[in-house]
mmCIF file of C-alpha atoms in Angstrom:
data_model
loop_
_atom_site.group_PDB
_atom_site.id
_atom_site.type_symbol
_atom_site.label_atom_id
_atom_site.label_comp_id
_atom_site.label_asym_id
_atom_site.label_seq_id
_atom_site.Cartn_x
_atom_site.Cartn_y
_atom_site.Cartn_z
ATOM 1 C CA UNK A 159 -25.161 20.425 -7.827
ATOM 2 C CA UNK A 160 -22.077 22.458 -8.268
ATOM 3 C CA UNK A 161 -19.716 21.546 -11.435
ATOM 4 C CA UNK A 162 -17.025 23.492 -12.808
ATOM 5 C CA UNK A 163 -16.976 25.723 -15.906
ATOM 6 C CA UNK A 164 -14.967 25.543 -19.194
ATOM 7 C CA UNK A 165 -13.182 28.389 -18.022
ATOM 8 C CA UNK A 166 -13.003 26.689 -14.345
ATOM 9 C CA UNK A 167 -11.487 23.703 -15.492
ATOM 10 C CA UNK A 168 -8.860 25.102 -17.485
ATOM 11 C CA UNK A 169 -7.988 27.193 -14.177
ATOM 12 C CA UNK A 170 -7.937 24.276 -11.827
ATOM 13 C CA UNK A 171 -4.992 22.615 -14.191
ATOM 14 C CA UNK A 172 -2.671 25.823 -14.138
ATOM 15 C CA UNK A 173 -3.559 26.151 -9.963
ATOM 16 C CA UNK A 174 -2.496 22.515 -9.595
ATOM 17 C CA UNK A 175 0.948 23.173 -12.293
ATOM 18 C CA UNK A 176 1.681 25.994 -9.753
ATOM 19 C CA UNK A 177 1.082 24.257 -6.837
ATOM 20 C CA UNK A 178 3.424 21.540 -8.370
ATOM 21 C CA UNK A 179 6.206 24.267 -9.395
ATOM 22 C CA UNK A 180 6.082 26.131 -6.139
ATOM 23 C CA UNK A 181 6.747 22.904 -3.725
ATOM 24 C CA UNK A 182 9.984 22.315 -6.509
ATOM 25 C CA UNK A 183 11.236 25.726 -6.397
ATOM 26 C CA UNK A 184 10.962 25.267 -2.337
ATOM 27 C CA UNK A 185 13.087 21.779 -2.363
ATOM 28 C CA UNK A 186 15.534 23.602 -5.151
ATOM 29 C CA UNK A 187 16.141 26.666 -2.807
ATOM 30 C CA UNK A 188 16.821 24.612 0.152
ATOM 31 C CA UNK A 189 19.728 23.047 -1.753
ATOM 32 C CA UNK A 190 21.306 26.217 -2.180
ATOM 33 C CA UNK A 191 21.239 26.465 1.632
ATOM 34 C CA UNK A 192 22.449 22.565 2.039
ATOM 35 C CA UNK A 193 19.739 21.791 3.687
ATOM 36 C CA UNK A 194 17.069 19.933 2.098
ATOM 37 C CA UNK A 195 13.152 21.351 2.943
ATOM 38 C CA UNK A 196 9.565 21.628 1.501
ATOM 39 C CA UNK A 197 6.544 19.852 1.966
ATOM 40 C CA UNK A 198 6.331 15.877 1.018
ATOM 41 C CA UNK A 199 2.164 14.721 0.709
ATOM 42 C CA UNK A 200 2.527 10.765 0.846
ATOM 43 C CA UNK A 201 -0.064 8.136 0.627
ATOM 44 C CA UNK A 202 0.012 4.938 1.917
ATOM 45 C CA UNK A 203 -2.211 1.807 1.430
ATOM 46 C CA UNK A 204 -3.094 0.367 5.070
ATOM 47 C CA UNK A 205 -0.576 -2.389 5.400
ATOM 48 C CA UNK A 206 2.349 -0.336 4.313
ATOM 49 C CA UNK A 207 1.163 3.061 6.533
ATOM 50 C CA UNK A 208 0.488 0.327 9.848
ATOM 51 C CA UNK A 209 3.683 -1.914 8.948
ATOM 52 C CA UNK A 210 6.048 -0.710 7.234
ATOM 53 C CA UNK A 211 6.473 3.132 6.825
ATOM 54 C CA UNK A 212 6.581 4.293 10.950
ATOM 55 C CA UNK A 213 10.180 3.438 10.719
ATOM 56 C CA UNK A 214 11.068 4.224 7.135
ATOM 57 C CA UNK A 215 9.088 7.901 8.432
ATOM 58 C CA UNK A 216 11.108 8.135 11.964
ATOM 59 C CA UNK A 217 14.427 8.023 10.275
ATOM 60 C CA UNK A 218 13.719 10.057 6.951
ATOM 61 C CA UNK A 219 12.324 13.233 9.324
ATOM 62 C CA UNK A 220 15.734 12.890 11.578
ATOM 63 C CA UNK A 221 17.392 13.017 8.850
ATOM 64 C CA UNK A 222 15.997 16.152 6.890
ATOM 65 C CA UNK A 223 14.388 17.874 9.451
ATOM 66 C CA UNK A 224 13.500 20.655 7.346
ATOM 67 C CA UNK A 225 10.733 18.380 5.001
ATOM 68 C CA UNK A 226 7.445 19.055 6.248
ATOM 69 C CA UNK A 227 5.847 15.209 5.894
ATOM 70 C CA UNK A 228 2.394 14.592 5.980
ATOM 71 C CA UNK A 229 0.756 11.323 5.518
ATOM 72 C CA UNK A 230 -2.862 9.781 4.765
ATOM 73 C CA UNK A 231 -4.000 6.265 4.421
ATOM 74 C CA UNK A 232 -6.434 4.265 2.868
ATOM 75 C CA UNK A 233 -6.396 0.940 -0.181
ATOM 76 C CA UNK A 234 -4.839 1.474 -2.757
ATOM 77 C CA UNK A 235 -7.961 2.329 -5.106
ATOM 78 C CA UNK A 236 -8.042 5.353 -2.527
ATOM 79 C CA UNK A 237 -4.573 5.811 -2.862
ATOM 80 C CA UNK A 238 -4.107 6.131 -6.941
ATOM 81 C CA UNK A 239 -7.287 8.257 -6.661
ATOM 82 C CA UNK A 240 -5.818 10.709 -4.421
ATOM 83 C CA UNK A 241 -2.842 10.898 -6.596
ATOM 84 C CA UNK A 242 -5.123 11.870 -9.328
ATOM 85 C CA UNK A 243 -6.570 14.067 -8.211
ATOM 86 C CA UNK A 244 -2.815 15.863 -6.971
ATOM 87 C CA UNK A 245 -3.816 15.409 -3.049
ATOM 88 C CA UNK A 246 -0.191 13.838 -2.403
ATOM 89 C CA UNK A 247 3.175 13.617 -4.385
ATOM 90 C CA UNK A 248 3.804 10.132 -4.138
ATOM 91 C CA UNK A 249 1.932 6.745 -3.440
ATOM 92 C CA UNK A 250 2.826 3.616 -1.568
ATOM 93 C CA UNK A 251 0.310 0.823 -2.892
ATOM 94 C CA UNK A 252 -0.199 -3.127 -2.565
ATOM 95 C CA UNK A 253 -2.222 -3.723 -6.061
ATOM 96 C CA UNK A 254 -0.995 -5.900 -9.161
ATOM 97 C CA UNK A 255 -2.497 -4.068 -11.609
ATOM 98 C CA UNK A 256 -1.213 -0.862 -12.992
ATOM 99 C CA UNK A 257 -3.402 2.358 -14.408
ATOM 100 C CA UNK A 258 -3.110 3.931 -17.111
ATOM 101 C CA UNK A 259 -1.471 7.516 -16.253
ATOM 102 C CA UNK A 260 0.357 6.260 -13.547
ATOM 103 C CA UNK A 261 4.153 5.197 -12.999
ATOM 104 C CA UNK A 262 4.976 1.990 -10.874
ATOM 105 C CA UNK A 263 8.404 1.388 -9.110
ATOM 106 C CA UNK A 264 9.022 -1.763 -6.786
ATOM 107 C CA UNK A 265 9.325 -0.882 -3.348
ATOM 108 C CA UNK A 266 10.002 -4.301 -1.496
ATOM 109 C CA UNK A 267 8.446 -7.744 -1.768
ATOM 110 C CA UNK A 268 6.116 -9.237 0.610
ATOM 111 C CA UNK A 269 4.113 -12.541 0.810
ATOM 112 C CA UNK A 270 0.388 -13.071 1.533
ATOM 113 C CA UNK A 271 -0.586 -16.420 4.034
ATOM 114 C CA UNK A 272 -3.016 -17.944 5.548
ATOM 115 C CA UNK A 273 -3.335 -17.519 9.110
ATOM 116 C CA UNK A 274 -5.228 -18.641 11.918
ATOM 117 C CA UNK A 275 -5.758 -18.485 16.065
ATOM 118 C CA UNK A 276 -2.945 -20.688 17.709
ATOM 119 C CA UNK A 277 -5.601 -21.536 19.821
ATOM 120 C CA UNK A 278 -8.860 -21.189 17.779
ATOM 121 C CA UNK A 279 -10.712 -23.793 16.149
ATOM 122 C CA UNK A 280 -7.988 -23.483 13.488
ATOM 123 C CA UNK A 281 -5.050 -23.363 15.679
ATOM 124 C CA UNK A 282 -3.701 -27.204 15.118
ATOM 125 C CA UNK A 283 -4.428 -27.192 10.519
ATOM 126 C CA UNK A 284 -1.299 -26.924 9.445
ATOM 127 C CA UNK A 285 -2.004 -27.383 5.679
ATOM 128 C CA UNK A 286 -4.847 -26.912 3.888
ATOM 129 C CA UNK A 287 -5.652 -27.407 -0.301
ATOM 130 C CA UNK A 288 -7.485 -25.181 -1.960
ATOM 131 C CA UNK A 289 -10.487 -27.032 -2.271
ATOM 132 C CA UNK A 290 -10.799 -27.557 1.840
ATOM 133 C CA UNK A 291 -10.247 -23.617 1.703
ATOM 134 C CA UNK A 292 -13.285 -23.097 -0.475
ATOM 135 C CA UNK A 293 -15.059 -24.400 2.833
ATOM 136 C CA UNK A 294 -13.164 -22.629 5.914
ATOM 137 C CA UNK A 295 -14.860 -19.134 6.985
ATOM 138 C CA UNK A 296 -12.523 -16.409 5.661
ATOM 139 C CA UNK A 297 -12.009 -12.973 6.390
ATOM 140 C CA UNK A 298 -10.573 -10.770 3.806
ATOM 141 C CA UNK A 299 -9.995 -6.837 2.786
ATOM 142 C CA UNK A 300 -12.758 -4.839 1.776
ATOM 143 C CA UNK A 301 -13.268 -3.635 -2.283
ATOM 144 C CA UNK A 302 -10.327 -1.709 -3.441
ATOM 145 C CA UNK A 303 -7.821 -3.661 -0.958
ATOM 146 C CA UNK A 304 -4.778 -4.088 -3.175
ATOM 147 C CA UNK A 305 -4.831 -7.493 -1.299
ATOM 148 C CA UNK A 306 -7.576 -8.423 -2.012
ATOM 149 C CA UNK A 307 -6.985 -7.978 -5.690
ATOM 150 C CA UNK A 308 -3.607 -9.860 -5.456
ATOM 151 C CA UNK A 309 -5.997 -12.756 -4.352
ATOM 152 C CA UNK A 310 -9.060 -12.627 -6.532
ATOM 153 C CA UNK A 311 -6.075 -12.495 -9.216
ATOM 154 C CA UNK A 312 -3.907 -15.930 -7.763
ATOM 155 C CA UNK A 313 -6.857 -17.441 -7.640
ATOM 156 C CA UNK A 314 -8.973 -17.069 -10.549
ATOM 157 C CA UNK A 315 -5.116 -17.749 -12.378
ATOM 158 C CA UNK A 316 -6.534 -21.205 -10.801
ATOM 159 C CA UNK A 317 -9.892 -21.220 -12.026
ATOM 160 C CA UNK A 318 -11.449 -20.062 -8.354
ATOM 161 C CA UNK A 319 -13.737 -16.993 -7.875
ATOM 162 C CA UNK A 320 -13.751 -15.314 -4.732
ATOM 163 C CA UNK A 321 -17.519 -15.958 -4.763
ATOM 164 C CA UNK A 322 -16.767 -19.937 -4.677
ATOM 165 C CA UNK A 323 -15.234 -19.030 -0.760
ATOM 166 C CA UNK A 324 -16.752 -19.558 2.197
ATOM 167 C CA UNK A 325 -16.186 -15.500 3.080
ATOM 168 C CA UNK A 326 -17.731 -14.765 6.274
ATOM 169 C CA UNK A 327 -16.303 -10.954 6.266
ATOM 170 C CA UNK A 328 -14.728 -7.832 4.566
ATOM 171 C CA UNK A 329 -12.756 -5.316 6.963
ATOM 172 C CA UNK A 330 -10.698 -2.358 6.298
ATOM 173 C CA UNK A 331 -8.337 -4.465 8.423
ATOM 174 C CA UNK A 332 -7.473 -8.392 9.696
ATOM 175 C CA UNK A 333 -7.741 -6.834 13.427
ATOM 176 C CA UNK A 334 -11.069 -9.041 13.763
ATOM 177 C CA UNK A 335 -9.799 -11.457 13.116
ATOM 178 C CA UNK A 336 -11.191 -14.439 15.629
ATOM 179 C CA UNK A 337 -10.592 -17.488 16.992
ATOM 180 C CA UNK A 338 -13.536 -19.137 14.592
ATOM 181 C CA UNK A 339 -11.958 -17.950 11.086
ATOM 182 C CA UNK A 340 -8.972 -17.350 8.964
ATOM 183 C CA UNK A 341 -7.643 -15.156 7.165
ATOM 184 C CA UNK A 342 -5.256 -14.218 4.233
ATOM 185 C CA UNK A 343 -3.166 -11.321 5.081
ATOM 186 C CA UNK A 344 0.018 -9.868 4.424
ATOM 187 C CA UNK A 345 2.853 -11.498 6.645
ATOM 188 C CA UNK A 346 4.131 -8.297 7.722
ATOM 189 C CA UNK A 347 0.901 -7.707 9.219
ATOM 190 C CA UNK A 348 1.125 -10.597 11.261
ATOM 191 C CA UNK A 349 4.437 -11.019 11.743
ATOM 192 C CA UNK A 350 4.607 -10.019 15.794
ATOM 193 C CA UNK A 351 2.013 -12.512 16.315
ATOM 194 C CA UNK A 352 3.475 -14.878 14.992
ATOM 195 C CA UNK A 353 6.780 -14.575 16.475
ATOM 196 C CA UNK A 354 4.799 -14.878 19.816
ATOM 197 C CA UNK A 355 3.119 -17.999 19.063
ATOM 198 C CA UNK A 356 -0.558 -15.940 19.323
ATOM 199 C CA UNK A 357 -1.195 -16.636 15.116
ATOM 200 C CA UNK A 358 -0.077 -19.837 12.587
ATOM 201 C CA UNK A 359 0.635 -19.885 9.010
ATOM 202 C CA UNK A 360 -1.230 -22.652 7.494
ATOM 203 C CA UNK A 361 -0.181 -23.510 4.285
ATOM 204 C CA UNK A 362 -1.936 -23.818 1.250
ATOM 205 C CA UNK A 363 -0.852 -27.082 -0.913
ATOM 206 C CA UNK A 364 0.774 -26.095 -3.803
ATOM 207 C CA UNK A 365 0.176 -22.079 -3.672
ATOM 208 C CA UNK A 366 2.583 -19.335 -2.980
ATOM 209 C CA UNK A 367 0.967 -16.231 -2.952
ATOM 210 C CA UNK A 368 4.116 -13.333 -3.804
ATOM 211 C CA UNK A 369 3.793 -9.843 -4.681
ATOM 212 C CA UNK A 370 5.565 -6.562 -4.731
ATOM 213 C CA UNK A 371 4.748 -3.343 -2.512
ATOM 214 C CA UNK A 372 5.081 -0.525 -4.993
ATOM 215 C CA UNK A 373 5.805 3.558 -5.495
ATOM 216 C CA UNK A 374 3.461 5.422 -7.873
ATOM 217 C CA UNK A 375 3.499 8.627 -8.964
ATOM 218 C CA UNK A 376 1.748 10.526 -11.792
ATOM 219 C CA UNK A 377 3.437 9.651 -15.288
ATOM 220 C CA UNK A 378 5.702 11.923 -16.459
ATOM 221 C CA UNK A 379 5.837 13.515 -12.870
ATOM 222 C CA UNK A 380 9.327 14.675 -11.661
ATOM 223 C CA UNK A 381 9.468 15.556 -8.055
ATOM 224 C CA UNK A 382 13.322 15.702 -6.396
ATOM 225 C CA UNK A 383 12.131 15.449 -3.172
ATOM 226 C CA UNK A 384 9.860 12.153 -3.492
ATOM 227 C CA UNK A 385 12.889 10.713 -5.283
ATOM 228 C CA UNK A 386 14.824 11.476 -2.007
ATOM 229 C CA UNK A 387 12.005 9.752 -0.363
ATOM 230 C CA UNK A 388 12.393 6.861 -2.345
ATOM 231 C CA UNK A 389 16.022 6.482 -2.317
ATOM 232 C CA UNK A 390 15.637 7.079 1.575
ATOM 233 C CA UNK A 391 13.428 4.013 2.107
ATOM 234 C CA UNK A 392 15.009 1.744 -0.122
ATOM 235 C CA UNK A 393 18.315 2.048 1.571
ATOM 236 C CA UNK A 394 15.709 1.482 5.058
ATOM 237 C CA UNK A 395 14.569 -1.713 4.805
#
């Protein structure tokens, strides 16, 4: 297999420093010219690209049409790794825990539920305890969901493991979601079908299941036009 040398190594640090220094020089020119331009590399984790960025990414490129934006998705294990590794600027993720060499800024909250099929064999539970949800089949996020870390977290907090539940599958997405399961999701995912009736919350006795959607960026990284960014979606939603 192919590996890099000493001497390879120490070049790929300076090419990725000059990479780095060339997209600020390009956002610091197009000041001068009062309009605001380079490249912006974001990653998102999948609820936040699907749910919550389209807008956020609609009005920011209005707005400064001169930023070339270009986005790709995946969990946030995906995400921070791609940041790592200097493939985008600036991350978007859903995860509680934070990684060494990486800096953490809350975006906006966001609640995860329970939901069913208004008209599956779920459709009429309106709350559950924890112990009847040890029993229900469950669908959930795959490894390295931010998600699904929030909820192996909330519930071993409660002396569950996510190997106690009844989980009948692991997507990249609640999409499959049928009539026959549930699922614990974000409720911005879900919040259309809801609205029309076509999904239910079912609560869970005594749990409330909170966390933060957050920006990360390399530590010690200083990047004027991701700060833009950020600024720009705060003042969004």
């Amino acid at each position: 297999r192919l590996v890099l040398t000493d001497a390879g190594r120490t070049l790929l640090a300076y090419a990725e420093r000059i990479t780095d220094e060339y997209r600020k020089l390009q956002y610091e020119m197009s000041l001068k010219t009062d309009r605001e331009g380079g490249r912006l590399r974001l990653g998102a984790s999948s609820t936040i690209a699907q749910y919550l960025l389209p807008r956020v990414l609609a009005r920011f490129t209005v707005r400064f049409p001169d930023v070339r934006v270009s986005l790709i998705s995946g969990n946030s294990q995906q995400i921070e790794q791609a940041l790592a590794r200097h493939d985008i600027d600036l991350g978007l993720v859903e995860s509680a825990s934070h990684h060494q060499g990486l800096h953490y800024m809350k975006f906006v909250p966001d609640e995860l539920v329970l939901v069913a099929d208004a008209a599956g064999a779920y459709g009429r539970c309106e709350e559950v305890t924890l112990d009847e949800l040890r029993r229900m089949p469950l669908v959930l996020r795959e490894q390295g969901s931010g998600t699904l870390e929030v909820i192996a977290r909330y519930l071993a907090d409660r002396g569950i493991r996510l190997s106690a539940l009844r989980v009948v599958m692991q997507l990249g997405s609640t999409e499959s979601l049928n009539s026959d399961t549930v699922a614990i999701v974000s409720v911005m995912s879900v919040f259309e079908e809801l609205r029309s009736g076509k999904m239910r919350v079912i609560e869970i006795e005594g749990c409330t299941i909170e966390r933060d959607f957050s920006f990360v960026r390399l530590d010690g990284q200083t990047d004027a036009l991701a700060d833009r960014f950020i600024e720009f979606a705060r003042n969004t939603l």
